[in-house]
Short mmCIF file of C-alpha atoms in Angstrom, two decimals:
data_model
loop_
_atom_site.label_atom_id
_atom_site.label_comp_id
_atom_site.label_asym_id
_atom_site.label_seq_id
_atom_site.Cartn_x
_atom_site.Cartn_y
_atom_site.Cartn_z
CA MET A 1 -31.38 33.80 -2.04
CA ILE A 2 -31.42 34.72 1.19
CA PRO A 3 -34.62 36.68 2.68
CA PRO A 4 -34.17 39.70 4.61
CA THR A 5 -33.59 39.70 8.14
CA GLU A 6 -37.01 41.78 8.85
CA SER A 7 -39.31 39.11 7.40
CA LEU A 8 -38.04 36.51 9.98
CA ASN A 9 -39.52 37.80 13.34
CA ALA A 10 -42.02 34.81 13.22
CA PHE A 11 -39.03 32.74 14.54
CA LYS A 12 -37.65 35.46 17.01
CA ALA A 13 -39.11 35.20 20.23
CA VAL A 14 -38.35 37.49 23.09
CA ARG A 15 -34.98 36.64 24.49
CA LYS A 16 -34.37 37.14 28.01
CA PRO A 17 -30.37 36.72 28.94
CA PHE A 18 -29.48 33.11 30.38
CA ILE A 19 -29.13 33.46 33.94
CA ALA A 20 -28.10 30.53 36.14
CA ALA A 21 -28.22 31.23 39.82
CA SER A 22 -26.47 29.73 42.67
CA THR A 23 -26.30 30.33 46.32
CA VAL A 24 -22.93 30.82 46.97
CA GLU A 25 -21.30 32.34 43.78
CA LYS A 26 -22.74 35.28 41.81
CA PRO A 27 -25.21 34.90 38.92
CA PHE A 28 -23.83 34.33 35.56
CA VAL A 29 -25.33 36.15 32.77
CA ALA A 30 -24.48 35.58 29.02
CA HIS A 31 -23.27 38.50 27.54
CA ALA A 32 -23.37 37.71 23.89
CA PRO A 33 -26.39 35.43 22.96
CA ILE A 34 -25.95 34.37 18.97
CA GLU A 35 -28.48 36.33 16.91
CA ILE A 36 -31.15 34.16 15.58
CA ASN A 37 -30.59 33.37 11.62
CA SER A 38 -27.18 35.42 11.44
CA ALA A 39 -24.29 33.42 9.79
CA LYS A 40 -22.87 32.74 13.47
CA TYR A 41 -26.33 31.18 14.24
CA PHE A 42 -26.17 28.58 11.29
CA PHE A 43 -22.60 27.93 12.00
CA THR A 44 -23.20 26.99 15.34
CA SER A 45 -26.32 24.87 14.47
CA ALA A 46 -24.20 23.14 12.00
CA VAL A 47 -21.10 22.32 14.56
CA GLY A 48 -23.74 21.26 16.92
CA GLY A 49 -24.97 18.57 14.60
CA ALA A 50 -21.50 18.02 13.60
CA LEU A 51 -20.43 17.06 17.16
CA ALA A 52 -23.75 15.58 17.97
CA CYS A 53 -24.16 13.19 15.44
CA GLY A 54 -20.32 12.34 14.83
CA LEU A 55 -19.36 11.64 18.40
CA THR A 56 -22.43 9.34 19.08
CA HIS A 57 -22.26 7.27 15.83
CA TYR A 58 -18.43 6.78 16.45
CA MET A 59 -19.35 5.59 20.14
CA MET A 60 -21.49 2.97 18.69
CA THR A 61 -18.87 1.63 16.06
CA PRO A 62 -18.55 -1.89 17.58
CA VAL A 63 -22.03 -2.59 17.89
CA ASP A 64 -22.61 -1.53 14.30
CA MET A 65 -19.52 -3.17 13.17
CA LEU A 66 -20.92 -6.58 14.77
CA LYS A 67 -24.46 -5.58 13.22
CA CYS A 68 -22.85 -5.62 9.79
CA ARG A 69 -20.98 -8.60 10.14
CA MET A 70 -23.60 -10.51 11.24
CA GLN A 71 -26.20 -9.38 8.56
CA VAL A 72 -23.36 -10.42 5.72
CA THR A 73 -22.67 -13.76 7.02
CA LYS A 74 -25.04 -15.21 8.99
CA GLY A 75 -24.02 -17.68 11.83
CA MET A 76 -20.75 -16.09 12.04
CA TYR A 77 -21.27 -15.18 15.63
CA SER A 78 -23.57 -16.81 17.93
CA GLY A 79 -24.80 -13.30 19.42
CA VAL A 80 -23.89 -10.05 20.22
CA ILE A 81 -21.60 -10.71 23.45
CA ASP A 82 -19.55 -13.55 21.35
CA GLY A 83 -19.18 -11.27 18.56
CA PHE A 84 -17.43 -8.90 20.61
CA LYS A 85 -15.57 -11.60 22.48
CA LYS A 86 -14.02 -13.14 19.08
CA VAL A 87 -13.46 -10.10 17.32
CA ALA A 88 -11.42 -8.53 20.56
CA SER A 89 -9.32 -11.72 21.25
CA ALA A 90 -8.68 -11.73 17.29
CA GLU A 91 -8.30 -7.90 16.54
CA GLY A 92 -8.34 -6.29 20.00
CA ILE A 93 -9.97 -2.98 20.60
CA LYS A 94 -9.01 -1.28 17.29
CA GLY A 95 -10.89 -4.16 15.56
CA LEU A 96 -14.22 -3.46 17.45
CA TYR A 97 -13.56 0.09 16.10
CA LEU A 98 -12.97 -0.87 12.48
CA GLY A 99 -14.65 1.71 10.13
CA GLY A 100 -14.47 4.16 12.84
CA MET A 101 -13.01 7.07 11.19
CA PRO A 102 -15.53 6.89 7.82
CA THR A 103 -18.39 6.77 10.87
CA LEU A 104 -17.03 10.13 12.51
CA ILE A 105 -16.40 11.81 9.14
CA GLY A 106 -19.90 10.77 7.49
CA TYR A 107 -21.75 11.33 10.60
CA SER A 108 -20.00 14.53 11.37
CA LEU A 109 -20.83 15.94 7.69
CA GLN A 110 -24.59 14.18 8.10
CA GLY A 111 -24.94 16.20 11.33
CA MET A 112 -23.91 19.37 10.22
CA GLY A 113 -26.00 19.24 7.00
CA LYS A 114 -29.16 18.34 8.75
CA TYR A 115 -28.52 20.50 11.65
CA GLY A 116 -27.22 23.61 9.96
CA PHE A 117 -29.17 23.29 6.57
CA TYR A 118 -32.48 22.80 8.97
CA GLU A 119 -31.95 25.94 10.21
CA TYR A 120 -31.04 27.63 6.84
CA PHE A 121 -34.00 26.63 4.88
CA LYS A 122 -36.26 27.50 7.90
CA TYR A 123 -35.10 31.39 7.38
CA LEU A 124 -35.07 30.76 3.39
CA TYR A 125 -38.46 29.59 2.95
CA THR A 126 -39.85 32.28 5.59
CA GLY A 127 -38.51 34.34 3.61
CA ILE A 128 -39.80 32.89 0.28
CA VAL A 129 -43.56 32.45 1.72
CA GLY A 130 -43.83 35.76 3.63
CA GLU A 131 -43.84 35.46 7.47
CA GLU A 132 -47.78 35.61 7.89
CA THR A 133 -47.69 32.53 5.71
CA ALA A 134 -44.88 31.03 7.33
CA ALA A 135 -46.85 31.42 11.03
CA LYS A 136 -49.75 30.07 9.54
CA TYR A 137 -48.29 27.10 8.18
CA LYS A 138 -45.65 26.71 10.31
CA THR A 139 -45.69 22.27 10.72
CA MET A 140 -45.50 22.49 6.76
CA LEU A 141 -42.53 25.00 6.38
CA TYR A 142 -40.65 22.94 9.15
CA LEU A 143 -41.47 19.69 7.19
CA SER A 144 -40.07 21.03 3.96
CA ALA A 145 -37.13 22.52 5.48
CA SER A 146 -36.25 19.28 7.62
CA GLY A 147 -36.97 17.28 4.21
CA SER A 148 -34.43 19.80 2.03
CA ALA A 149 -31.94 19.49 4.86
CA GLU A 150 -32.02 15.92 5.09
CA VAL A 151 -31.74 15.45 1.27
CA ILE A 152 -28.22 17.16 1.64
CA ALA A 153 -27.36 15.38 4.81
CA ASP A 154 -27.75 11.89 3.19
CA VAL A 155 -25.86 12.96 0.26
CA LEU A 156 -22.83 14.22 2.43
CA LEU A 157 -22.98 10.77 4.45
CA CYS A 158 -23.27 8.28 1.91
CA PRO A 159 -19.85 8.22 0.48
CA MET A 160 -18.52 7.47 4.26
CA GLU A 161 -21.11 4.66 5.11
CA ALA A 162 -20.20 2.93 2.04
CA LEU A 163 -16.51 3.04 2.76
CA LYS A 164 -17.38 1.97 6.44
CA VAL A 165 -19.59 -1.12 5.32
CA LYS A 166 -17.07 -2.33 2.88
CA MET A 167 -14.36 -1.95 5.56
CA GLN A 168 -16.18 -3.71 8.39
CA THR A 169 -17.47 -6.51 6.34
CA SER A 170 -14.43 -7.37 3.94
CA ALA A 171 -11.85 -8.73 6.79
CA THR A 172 -14.25 -10.88 9.38
CA PRO A 173 -12.17 -13.07 11.98
#
């Protein structure tokens, strides 16, 4: 069920083109802003979420790997620094990023679901309750959209998260 575009004025603001000024160059004006609540808008939100979540979680894989190992086998490392040293000497950099691909894939899917569906559910729920009610109960609408999106995002994440934890805790140096 997709609400008509006319009912979504509660989320549309008067948009001015982005202008970045420089004392040396001519100002840059974005010629084609993305229309809010269009398919391109939802797609862009999903891609932004995938990049933001997937890349940041991937960069933190070494810390997460040590955390998982320290939770499973208490006393394996005397601390985080000791853990990094032992894993790096036994397995190299590759060992520090064990579980990195499931992390990248899983959190990219989770970010895609979280951000893409959040924007879509705001649009959908506004169409269901009407523009006036949506504006009046904006916080509740946003909370509902966020919760709905998070359910989907977590379902997308769980299989990859389970694989990541299994990889990180099965073979420990």
